[in-house]
Amino acid sequence: MEGLETVRDPGPKTAPRRPRGFLDLVAVALAFYAMVITTPLGGLIVRAHNRVFGVERATRPLLSYFEVDGQSAAGAALAAQIAEPPGPDAATSVIARRVGVSPELARAVAVLAANGKESGGHLDVTLGPAARASLAAVGAVLPPDGATAEERERRLIEGLSKLRDHLGGEEAAVAALAVSLEHVAFAVERARREVPPAPAVSPGPHGQAGDEAARYERLRPFLPPEHRAEADALVGGTFALLIAFQMEWPVGPEWPVSSPFGYRSHPVLGRRSFHGGTDLAVPTGTEIGAIASGRVVHAAEDSVNGRFVKIDHGHGLTSAYCHASELRVRRGEHVEKGRKVALSGSTGRSTGPHLHFQMELNGKPVNPELFRRTTRLARR
Amino acid sequence: MRSTGASISSPSPPRRAGIFGRFSLFLGFFRGAFLPFGLFALIAAGLHVGTDRLDDRLFLVLNVLDGLADRAAAAIIAEVGTWFDAAPATVSSMQYRAADLVDLGLKEAGARLGALVLELVADLILALPVFLYHKTPPPLRELVTTSRRSLRDPTVLLVAGPAAAITAGLAGAFVVTREAQVLVHSLVSSTGLRADLCLFASTTGGFLALALITWRLGPVLFAGAFTYAERRAAGDKAASVPRVKRVLRGTTTALIALPIGVLALDATPITGAVRALLWM
């Protein structure tokens, strides 16, 4: 028998020990549970289980178990160049104004829900199981099967306003599209108990209205850990886009773009390089304004960027203003939208006076011109 | 039972196990059946941690290869353009189109697919053989003796096998710890307990899970991997397999599973703590 000593009489103090299986079974169960949740092999096992027993447990696509460079859905949408701010007459804007949601927020939510896909000029919104459950719980009308992209977008915006009214804030409402309504409502309640009382309605740093406890950073610690990543991606991406949609250009509209965002060298020369920002031909001494409110994370000088300022606007969005002749802010300062943070120049690796302006989302450069209002208006 | 001749009094009867003890003993009879699934799951979870870091490196490699291919394509298009007297704008446009054939999305998908394939292969060569492991580790003294004997005539599998198993197993143990924390937090927080108590409960749960996995599965995994490699080497020797082939058995494990295991170990708090200590 396994584990027994049979060579000599063990004596009264060392009685034969048979293996005890309970702890081993618990260890095996824990290991198996972890494998099923975290690995693609586990995903295959769940699929096989669904097929054999005819159940409908949700499974992830196998490739989604791997995250390359942490690219978010918002980044993908921006990279796909479809995340344009809403025009005043766009269908999204009309619906949003009717239900009392800002057009920029409605557009941002729709862009994330569409994951970069368009259909017939409208965002091809897909509602996941959590979003459908949350919207149904607040009495929102769900789009029927086979609904057009336009109708799906409209239902999503209408449902968003109901969620906001139910939960007391826009950030909580967006979180409820990723996590079940019960969990978010519970988290808002916990945050309300833990957070000191604040004025009933106070605008957020980016103008969003709502209860202080319904701010995502307040309620996040009370969300189930296994759902936080999804909620982070959706809320972070939505509000990063919202900030970008409401941004101001750092210099006046009269200054031309001397070198746009994207690839800018000829591949034959072997010097095909990616330009991660936009160069604006401005004379030395031109005032540079912050595109949105935020906190200054860098106000420094180096050999490549010269004198530069970098601002963190929250939700993974940052902006940088390089080759300045003079800096007007210090590291750690909070700045409002439009505040003059530097004067342009030609410091660092620069061939002449200009502003190198860069926007990044979760560390990935995005095209600033996509959000430039004059560009947007010129296209319409 | 053999008499020792020295003992005069009869041995006291063994203490009777309670219900729980008897249930545990009953489960012990089936240990050989369910234990391999735990070892398999532990290694698979650990290997996934490694391949999840590998995909970024695969992406970099694909990026470099794409860059080289772009340059080659651009040179070929330029050369062909001179044969047909093509306008510079036409040549340039075709060069950009060729460069854009493989875009960021395709490279990302390729990196993920590559990582998935490598993980499934590693599961096959490292995780699947656990079903052939001994379920009870031999005593430590015996293990040390046999290992000294075996390493006089080493094979790649004797070194790479246990190393890959232990690195993947350790990484897997930390995955189990994290998931146990999440599970406990989820269960406890639904009762309405205060946030700090929920956190304490989840941390304790995670620590207990780590201790349990390390104590119950760790020795079986390491000893099992080693004795399995030893049995394969002995089998090859008995079958008069050529020496080179015998020594090189386990090369696939060394080339695929072991690097993934090392990458996985690098992602655990162990290496973080070691780095912090070295930099202090």
XYZ file of C-alpha atoms in Angstrom:
660
model
C 0.000 0.000 0.000
C 1.342 3.452 -0.826
C 3.251 5.287 1.848
C 3.674 2.300 4.191
C 7.039 1.187 5.545
C 7.229 -2.562 5.116
C 10.920 -3.153 5.788
C 10.785 -3.295 9.570
C 8.322 -3.172 12.418
C 7.639 0.513 12.869
C 6.949 0.162 16.642
C 4.189 1.738 18.674
C 5.341 5.372 18.300
C 5.555 5.322 14.515
C 2.312 3.690 13.441
C 1.866 3.290 9.697
C 0.517 6.475 8.128
C -1.922 6.278 5.292
C -2.096 9.305 3.013
C -4.861 11.710 3.887
C -6.551 12.962 0.790
C -8.660 15.916 1.914
C -5.933 18.553 1.786
C -4.651 17.121 -1.481
C -8.150 17.323 -2.935
C -8.489 20.969 -1.866
C -5.087 21.789 -3.399
C -6.052 20.037 -6.646
C -9.414 21.824 -6.768
C -7.781 25.234 -6.276
C -5.176 24.557 -8.952
C -7.795 23.332 -11.397
C -10.028 26.348 -10.735
C -7.108 28.726 -11.377
C -6.246 26.928 -14.609
C -9.815 27.030 -15.924
C -10.107 30.766 -15.260
C -6.738 32.003 -16.438
C -5.523 29.794 -19.315
C -6.681 29.192 -22.905
C -6.554 25.471 -22.134
C -9.082 26.147 -19.406
C -11.165 28.028 -21.961
C -11.093 24.950 -24.209
C -12.205 22.776 -21.301
C -15.142 25.107 -20.615
C -16.123 25.027 -24.298
C -15.985 21.245 -24.320
C -18.087 21.192 -21.147
C -20.648 23.553 -22.749
C -20.875 21.370 -25.815
C -21.193 18.095 -23.938
C -23.745 19.295 -21.393
C -25.525 21.813 -23.617
C -24.963 24.772 -21.264
C -24.207 28.371 -22.213
C -21.360 29.423 -19.930
C -19.573 32.457 -21.392
C -16.127 31.812 -22.846
C -13.449 34.188 -24.084
C -11.854 34.009 -27.519
C -8.604 32.057 -27.176
C -6.411 34.897 -28.397
C -7.864 37.277 -25.808
C -5.930 35.398 -23.110
C -2.838 37.193 -24.403
C -2.414 40.955 -24.046
C 0.143 42.469 -26.392
C 1.465 45.794 -25.100
C -1.752 46.447 -23.165
C -3.455 48.148 -26.069
C -6.899 49.280 -24.965
C -10.054 49.378 -27.015
C -9.872 53.180 -26.938
C -6.381 53.074 -28.333
C -7.538 50.708 -31.056
C -10.418 53.015 -31.938
C -8.130 56.016 -32.072
C -5.598 54.114 -34.134
C -8.383 53.178 -36.515
C -9.107 56.903 -36.904
C -12.811 56.486 -36.310
C -12.974 58.174 -32.918
C -13.953 61.601 -34.185
C -15.674 63.991 -31.826
C -19.407 64.364 -32.468
C -20.609 67.178 -34.689
C -23.471 69.350 -33.353
C -25.992 67.906 -35.848
C -24.852 64.306 -35.652
C -27.537 61.774 -34.688
C -25.581 60.910 -31.527
C -25.584 64.550 -30.435
C -29.323 64.991 -31.053
C -30.235 61.890 -29.031
C -27.768 62.790 -26.278
C -29.164 66.314 -25.837
C -32.712 64.916 -25.730
C -31.910 62.559 -22.815
C -29.647 65.019 -21.006
C -26.274 63.363 -21.672
C -23.365 65.359 -23.086
C -22.847 64.556 -26.802
C -19.137 63.971 -26.183
C -19.822 61.388 -23.478
C -22.440 59.644 -25.613
C -20.019 59.487 -28.507
C -17.186 58.204 -26.312
C -19.343 55.418 -24.848
C -20.564 54.443 -28.299
C -16.996 54.356 -29.692
C -15.877 52.013 -26.900
C -18.965 49.822 -27.231
C -18.342 49.558 -30.971
C -14.701 48.568 -30.406
C -13.614 50.432 -33.498
C -16.287 49.097 -35.887
C -18.625 51.136 -38.079
C -21.637 50.127 -40.129
C -23.415 52.413 -42.602
C -21.873 55.523 -41.112
C -22.968 54.625 -37.571
C -20.916 53.027 -34.830
C -21.535 49.268 -34.772
C -22.353 49.074 -31.083
C -22.367 45.672 -29.373
C -23.862 45.245 -25.928
C -22.175 42.601 -23.786
C -24.078 40.455 -21.271
C -23.288 42.808 -18.354
C -24.448 45.873 -20.300
C -27.683 44.179 -21.372
C -28.438 43.053 -17.835
C -27.707 46.485 -16.343
C -29.806 48.313 -18.939
C -32.717 45.904 -18.519
C -32.541 46.323 -14.739
C -33.130 50.095 -15.009
C -36.001 49.669 -17.445
C -34.141 50.707 -20.591
C -35.460 49.349 -23.897
C -32.955 46.906 -25.353
C -32.437 46.834 -29.132
C -34.178 43.829 -30.719
C -32.204 41.172 -32.591
C -31.337 42.416 -36.053
C -31.622 46.090 -35.035
C -29.688 48.560 -37.181
C -26.484 50.164 -35.921
C -28.350 53.465 -35.615
C -31.031 51.971 -33.366
C -28.479 50.142 -31.218
C -26.539 53.357 -30.712
C -29.738 55.225 -29.797
C -30.819 52.577 -27.245
C -27.380 52.617 -25.662
C -27.437 56.397 -25.145
C -30.986 56.332 -23.766
C -30.037 53.489 -21.433
C -26.933 55.359 -20.305
C -29.052 58.281 -19.075
C -31.270 55.893 -17.062
C -28.207 54.275 -15.505
C -26.828 57.694 -14.612
C -30.073 58.671 -12.912
C -30.226 55.365 -11.036
C -26.600 55.382 -9.822
C -26.124 59.130 -9.375
C -23.164 59.676 -11.684
C -21.826 59.213 -15.208
C -18.696 57.275 -14.253
C -20.729 54.766 -12.253
C -23.169 54.490 -15.161
C -20.355 53.646 -17.581
C -18.911 51.134 -15.085
C -22.331 49.428 -14.998
C -21.921 48.682 -18.710
C -18.952 46.461 -17.836
C -19.945 45.097 -14.419
C -23.386 44.083 -13.180
C -25.639 46.837 -11.870
C -25.878 45.153 -8.450
C -22.105 45.224 -8.003
C -21.818 48.867 -9.041
C -24.770 49.930 -6.904
C -23.224 48.078 -3.954
C -19.883 49.787 -4.602
C -21.562 53.231 -4.781
C -23.312 52.547 -1.466
C -20.063 51.439 0.185
C -18.254 54.479 -1.213
C -21.006 56.737 0.098
C -20.584 55.283 3.595
C -16.787 55.468 3.518
C -16.372 58.815 1.734
C -17.069 62.034 3.732
C -20.301 63.845 2.694
C -19.862 66.296 -0.178
C -22.185 68.745 -1.974
C -25.059 66.868 -3.613
C -24.030 67.548 -7.167
C -20.582 68.810 -8.040
C -19.049 68.768 -11.503
C -16.089 66.460 -11.939
C -12.669 67.553 -13.128
C -13.856 67.252 -16.699
C -17.277 68.723 -16.235
C -19.108 65.486 -15.616
C -21.896 65.833 -13.111
C -22.677 63.488 -10.260
C -22.493 62.277 -6.707
C -18.958 62.172 -5.310
C -19.436 58.521 -4.317
C -20.305 57.649 -7.916
C -16.861 58.759 -9.106
C -15.059 55.723 -10.432
C -11.916 56.185 -8.342
C -14.105 56.141 -5.205
C -16.157 53.102 -6.019
C -13.444 51.054 -7.721
C -12.012 49.501 -4.520
C -15.457 48.070 -3.768
C -15.922 46.358 -7.131
C -15.177 42.599 -7.309
C -11.467 42.258 -8.170
C -12.168 39.867 -11.031
C -14.237 42.536 -12.825
C -12.031 45.524 -12.200
C -9.915 45.111 -15.325
C -12.978 45.241 -17.600
C -14.418 48.210 -15.763
C -11.021 50.002 -15.808
C -10.739 49.539 -19.571
C -14.261 50.801 -20.297
C -14.362 53.697 -17.845
C -10.755 54.730 -18.514
C -11.166 54.557 -22.268
C -14.505 56.406 -22.257
C -13.362 59.305 -20.138
C -10.027 59.559 -21.871
C -11.902 59.966 -25.149
C -14.248 62.439 -23.474
C -11.307 64.584 -22.411
C -9.865 64.375 -25.903
C -13.216 65.382 -27.451
C -13.389 68.480 -25.212
C -9.761 69.533 -25.595
C -8.488 72.905 -26.815
C -5.715 73.228 -29.377
C -2.473 74.334 -27.645
C -1.843 77.278 -29.978
C -4.053 79.467 -32.161
C -5.702 77.983 -35.291
C -3.639 80.198 -37.565
C -0.416 78.240 -37.007
C 0.062 75.495 -39.642
C 1.047 71.882 -39.131
C 4.608 71.489 -40.450
C 4.864 67.736 -39.836
C 1.817 65.583 -39.131
C 1.407 62.485 -36.963
C 2.318 59.119 -38.484
C 5.001 57.674 -40.729
C 6.910 60.427 -42.434
C 10.053 59.104 -44.167
C 10.562 57.244 -47.415
C 11.106 53.496 -46.908
C 13.755 53.288 -49.664
C 16.066 55.402 -47.576
C 15.694 52.900 -44.753
C 14.720 55.792 -42.475
C 11.016 55.163 -42.264
C 10.258 56.529 -38.855
C 7.103 57.011 -36.924
C 6.342 60.563 -35.825
C 4.402 60.236 -32.605
C 3.163 63.816 -32.438
C 2.264 66.870 -34.500
C 4.759 69.642 -35.290
C 3.310 73.148 -35.426
C 5.280 75.933 -37.099
C 5.118 78.663 -34.466
C 7.652 81.449 -33.932
C 9.718 81.539 -30.780
C 7.859 83.021 -27.836
C 4.345 81.871 -28.806
C 2.241 80.984 -25.779
C 1.361 77.280 -25.439
C -1.850 76.369 -23.611
C -2.797 73.145 -21.827
C -5.319 71.216 -23.926
C -7.296 70.087 -20.856
C -7.005 70.296 -17.098
C -4.598 67.968 -15.348
C -1.476 67.623 -13.269
C 2.029 68.501 -14.489
C 4.131 65.327 -14.295
C 7.225 66.711 -16.067
C 8.513 70.262 -16.427
C 12.108 69.573 -17.364
C 14.787 69.669 -20.037
C 16.649 66.972 -21.945
C 18.847 66.762 -25.030
C 16.132 65.414 -27.351
C 12.960 67.197 -26.251
C 14.649 70.343 -25.026
C 12.478 72.160 -22.464
C 9.216 70.301 -22.235
C 6.051 69.973 -20.176
C 4.032 66.790 -19.783
C 0.546 66.851 -18.276
C -1.502 63.899 -16.980
C -5.197 64.513 -17.666
C -6.365 61.312 -16.003
C -7.775 58.052 -17.359
C -4.475 57.290 -19.105
C -4.452 60.420 -21.290
C -1.321 62.614 -21.309
C -0.108 65.527 -23.443
C 3.428 66.806 -23.975
C 4.732 70.152 -25.335
C 8.388 70.028 -26.440
C 11.243 72.305 -27.631
C 9.938 75.206 -25.536
C 12.082 78.278 -24.836
C 10.577 78.904 -21.409
C 8.510 76.842 -18.974
C 5.747 78.505 -16.972
C 4.696 75.642 -14.680
C 6.352 73.359 -12.151
C 6.134 69.623 -11.626
C 3.158 68.662 -9.471
C 1.099 71.757 -10.278
C -2.542 71.349 -11.217
C -3.426 73.308 -14.373
C -6.783 74.219 -15.900
C -7.674 73.894 -19.587
C -6.149 76.773 -21.540
C -3.572 77.734 -18.898
C -0.337 78.935 -20.562
C 2.251 76.322 -19.616
C 5.247 77.359 -21.789
C 6.586 79.603 -24.574
C 7.594 77.920 -27.840
C 11.232 77.782 -28.968
C 13.795 75.543 -30.622
C 15.535 73.759 -27.734
C 16.683 70.136 -27.865
C 16.958 68.216 -31.154
C 15.208 70.773 -33.336
C 16.001 72.265 -36.756
C 14.015 75.444 -36.176
C 11.393 77.094 -33.952
C 8.346 74.877 -33.625
C 6.121 73.122 -31.122
C 6.191 69.331 -31.018
C 2.802 68.465 -29.491
C 2.131 64.857 -28.475
C -0.907 63.071 -27.032
C -0.714 59.570 -25.571
C -3.368 57.178 -24.367
C -2.098 54.491 -21.998
C 1.403 55.127 -23.286
C 0.427 54.855 -26.974
C 0.687 57.962 -29.182
C -2.588 59.064 -30.800
C -3.180 61.559 -33.584
C -3.979 64.942 -32.003
C -5.491 66.328 -35.220
C -8.353 63.881 -34.885
C -9.630 66.021 -32.026
C -8.881 69.420 -33.439
C -12.171 71.250 -33.725
C -11.293 73.270 -36.800
C -10.251 70.092 -38.610
C -13.468 68.418 -37.544
C -15.583 71.368 -38.626
C -13.787 71.634 -41.977
C -14.619 68.009 -42.736
C -18.370 68.471 -42.208
C 4.491 -8.235 11.881
C 8.103 -9.148 12.844
C 8.999 -9.199 16.517
C 11.865 -6.962 17.530
C 12.625 -9.154 20.553
C 13.254 -6.107 22.715
C 9.770 -4.906 23.363
C 7.954 -6.585 26.231
C 4.675 -4.748 26.471
C 2.203 -5.007 23.600
C 1.852 -1.833 21.477
C -1.091 0.446 22.354
C -3.939 0.281 19.855
C -3.835 2.999 17.157
C -5.967 6.085 17.916
C -9.294 5.868 16.116
C -9.719 8.617 13.517
C -12.785 10.878 13.735
C -15.343 11.144 10.938
C -13.365 13.796 9.169
C -10.152 11.807 9.487
C -11.830 8.704 8.116
C -13.255 10.718 5.224
C -9.784 12.074 4.505
C -8.318 8.581 4.633
C -11.044 7.426 2.253
C -10.115 10.232 -0.160
C -6.491 9.158 0.187
C -7.324 5.934 -1.663
C -8.181 8.008 -4.740
C -5.219 10.312 -4.449
C -3.460 8.637 -7.340
C -6.468 9.426 -9.533
C -7.018 13.128 -8.812
C -3.493 14.309 -7.949
C -2.189 14.328 -11.551
C -4.971 16.745 -12.516
C -3.760 19.166 -9.871
C -0.159 18.900 -11.056
C -1.291 19.342 -14.650
C -3.339 22.426 -13.762
C -0.496 23.923 -11.727
C 1.997 23.589 -14.572
C -0.509 24.805 -17.171
C -1.323 27.915 -15.119
C 2.377 28.623 -14.642
C 3.200 28.142 -18.322
C 0.480 30.613 -19.268
C 2.141 33.282 -17.120
C 5.294 32.742 -19.165
C 3.630 32.797 -22.571
C 1.704 35.915 -21.609
C 5.072 37.665 -21.370
C 6.367 35.924 -24.448
C 3.779 37.493 -26.741
C 5.315 40.952 -26.280
C 8.687 39.597 -27.317
C 7.161 37.786 -30.277
C 5.573 41.081 -31.294
C 8.967 42.789 -31.244
C 10.443 40.011 -33.385
C 7.567 40.281 -35.881
C 8.054 44.039 -35.945
C 11.732 43.681 -36.786
C 11.027 41.061 -39.451
C 8.328 43.298 -40.918
C 10.788 46.175 -41.067
C 13.326 44.029 -42.915
C 10.653 42.775 -45.294
C 9.512 46.364 -45.943
C 13.036 47.403 -46.875
C 13.502 44.397 -49.134
C 10.138 44.999 -50.812
C 10.941 48.683 -51.263
C 14.271 47.831 -52.900
C 12.663 45.297 -55.230
C 9.870 47.693 -56.199
C 12.376 50.464 -56.879
C 14.431 48.116 -59.067
C 11.397 46.844 -60.969
C 10.261 50.456 -61.330
C 13.449 51.323 -63.213
C 12.799 48.476 -65.703
C 9.406 49.959 -66.611
C 10.380 53.629 -66.292
C 7.711 54.127 -63.639
C 7.091 57.611 -62.244
C 8.634 58.240 -58.783
C 5.201 58.925 -57.318
C 3.964 55.535 -58.556
C 6.987 53.742 -57.128
C 6.595 55.540 -53.809
C 2.904 54.735 -53.630
C 3.531 51.042 -54.290
C 6.275 50.956 -51.697
C 3.957 52.397 -49.042
C 1.225 49.961 -50.020
C 3.634 47.055 -49.704
C 4.742 48.342 -46.294
C 1.149 48.597 -45.132
C 0.250 45.024 -46.151
C 1.292 43.792 -42.728
C -0.247 46.255 -40.301
C -0.176 46.582 -36.528
C -3.316 44.502 -36.033
C -1.909 41.626 -38.047
C 1.378 41.657 -36.159
C -0.469 41.707 -32.837
C -2.674 38.795 -33.883
C 0.408 36.911 -35.077
C 2.166 37.434 -31.747
C -0.861 36.186 -29.824
C -1.315 33.184 -32.075
C 2.365 32.331 -31.745
C 2.129 32.541 -27.968
C -0.975 30.339 -27.949
C 0.678 27.670 -30.090
C 3.828 27.679 -27.946
C 1.747 27.372 -24.806
C -0.206 24.391 -26.100
C 3.033 22.706 -27.205
C 4.606 23.364 -23.800
C 1.505 21.935 -22.117
C 1.917 18.810 -24.221
C 5.581 18.252 -23.414
C 5.677 19.358 -19.784
C 2.195 19.220 -18.293
C 0.885 16.029 -19.891
C 3.661 13.706 -18.607
C 2.553 14.400 -15.001
C 0.097 11.556 -15.450
C 3.146 9.264 -15.507
C 4.724 10.715 -12.343
C 4.920 8.777 -9.070
C 2.223 10.078 -6.765
C 4.220 9.766 -3.587
C 7.663 11.324 -3.501
C 10.481 9.026 -2.357
C 12.242 9.904 0.924
C 14.683 12.778 0.527
C 17.756 10.651 1.280
C 16.800 8.183 -1.435
C 16.152 11.037 -3.878
C 19.568 12.563 -3.226
C 21.286 9.178 -3.690
C 19.575 8.395 -6.979
C 20.106 11.912 -8.291
C 23.859 11.710 -7.611
C 23.968 8.413 -9.454
C 21.935 9.700 -12.405
C 23.822 12.922 -12.836
C 27.025 10.958 -13.433
C 25.435 10.058 -16.765
C 23.238 13.081 -17.348
C 20.707 13.733 -20.056
C 19.131 17.011 -21.083
C 15.788 15.852 -19.676
C 17.307 15.138 -16.247
C 18.276 18.805 -15.944
C 15.667 20.620 -18.015
C 12.661 18.563 -16.942
C 12.713 19.231 -13.195
C 13.880 22.828 -13.758
C 10.996 23.550 -16.134
C 8.514 21.786 -13.861
C 9.591 23.655 -10.747
C 9.678 27.098 -12.416
C 6.273 26.602 -14.033
C 4.922 25.077 -10.835
C 6.084 28.018 -8.724
C 4.543 30.508 -11.125
C 1.372 28.424 -11.109
C 1.324 28.481 -7.320
C 1.271 32.281 -7.383
C -1.563 32.231 -9.919
C -3.538 29.969 -7.591
C -2.750 32.341 -4.707
C -4.089 35.324 -6.627
C -7.258 33.530 -7.719
C -7.831 32.269 -4.187
C -7.572 35.873 -2.946
C -10.096 37.020 -5.541
C -12.461 34.184 -4.693
C -12.308 34.806 -0.957
C -12.752 38.565 -1.424
C -15.726 38.004 -3.688
C -17.394 35.623 -1.209
C -16.660 37.705 1.882
C -17.520 41.118 0.421
C -20.966 39.917 -0.655
C -21.821 39.539 3.048
C -21.448 43.309 3.530
C -18.317 43.113 5.669
C -16.099 46.205 5.922
C -13.576 46.674 3.121
C -10.502 46.325 5.337
C -11.784 43.069 6.848
C -12.533 41.728 3.377
C -8.985 42.566 2.377
C -7.586 40.833 5.447
C -9.686 37.739 4.760
C -8.603 37.610 1.117
C -4.914 38.045 1.993
C -5.127 35.268 4.571
C -6.929 33.034 2.090
C -4.243 33.649 -0.510
C -1.461 32.891 1.940
C -3.131 29.644 3.025
C -3.620 28.622 -0.604
C 0.070 29.234 -1.348
C 1.139 27.235 1.691
C -1.196 24.384 0.784
C -0.085 24.161 -2.832
C 3.605 24.358 -1.925
C 3.296 21.726 0.823
C 1.030 19.207 -0.907
C 1.939 19.537 -4.591
C 5.460 20.986 -4.615
C 7.436 17.918 -3.468
C 5.380 15.579 -5.676
C 6.003 17.800 -8.671
C 9.750 18.097 -8.269
C 10.394 14.505 -7.277
C 7.967 13.283 -9.912
C 9.678 15.253 -12.677
C 13.085 14.001 -11.612
C 12.163 10.335 -11.249
C 10.284 10.469 -14.560
C 13.399 11.784 -16.327
C 15.459 9.148 -14.576
C 13.118 6.357 -15.677
C 13.264 7.584 -19.273
C 17.086 7.630 -19.147
C 17.187 4.145 -17.638
C 14.731 2.901 -20.238
C 16.849 4.313 -23.062
C 19.938 2.700 -21.623
C 18.220 -0.652 -21.300
C 16.996 -0.375 -24.909
C 20.559 0.376 -26.072
C 19.593 3.723 -27.568
C 22.699 5.457 -29.065
C 24.421 7.660 -26.509
C 23.969 10.942 -28.364
C 20.253 10.349 -28.774
C 19.970 9.281 -25.132
C 21.751 12.398 -23.868
C 19.759 14.711 -26.111
C 16.394 13.395 -24.939
C 14.565 16.392 -23.489
C 15.932 18.947 -25.947
C 12.391 20.048 -26.848
C 11.670 20.570 -23.163
C 14.853 22.604 -22.816
C 14.117 24.729 -25.882
C 10.425 25.389 -25.338
C 9.173 24.626 -21.841
C 12.189 25.721 -19.821
C 12.464 29.283 -21.262
C 8.712 29.733 -20.756
C 9.074 28.506 -17.178
C 11.926 30.946 -16.544
C 9.882 33.823 -18.014
C 7.001 32.786 -15.789
C 9.222 32.727 -12.713
C 10.446 36.208 -13.604
C 6.849 37.423 -13.341
C 6.416 36.150 -9.781
C 6.952 38.146 -6.586
C 10.009 35.963 -5.870
C 12.208 37.603 -8.498
C 10.820 41.002 -7.585
C 11.888 40.441 -4.007
C 15.314 39.174 -5.093
C 15.821 42.237 -7.288
C 14.795 44.525 -4.447
C 17.269 42.805 -2.124
C 20.097 43.018 -4.669
C 19.517 46.718 -5.242
C 19.387 47.529 -1.541
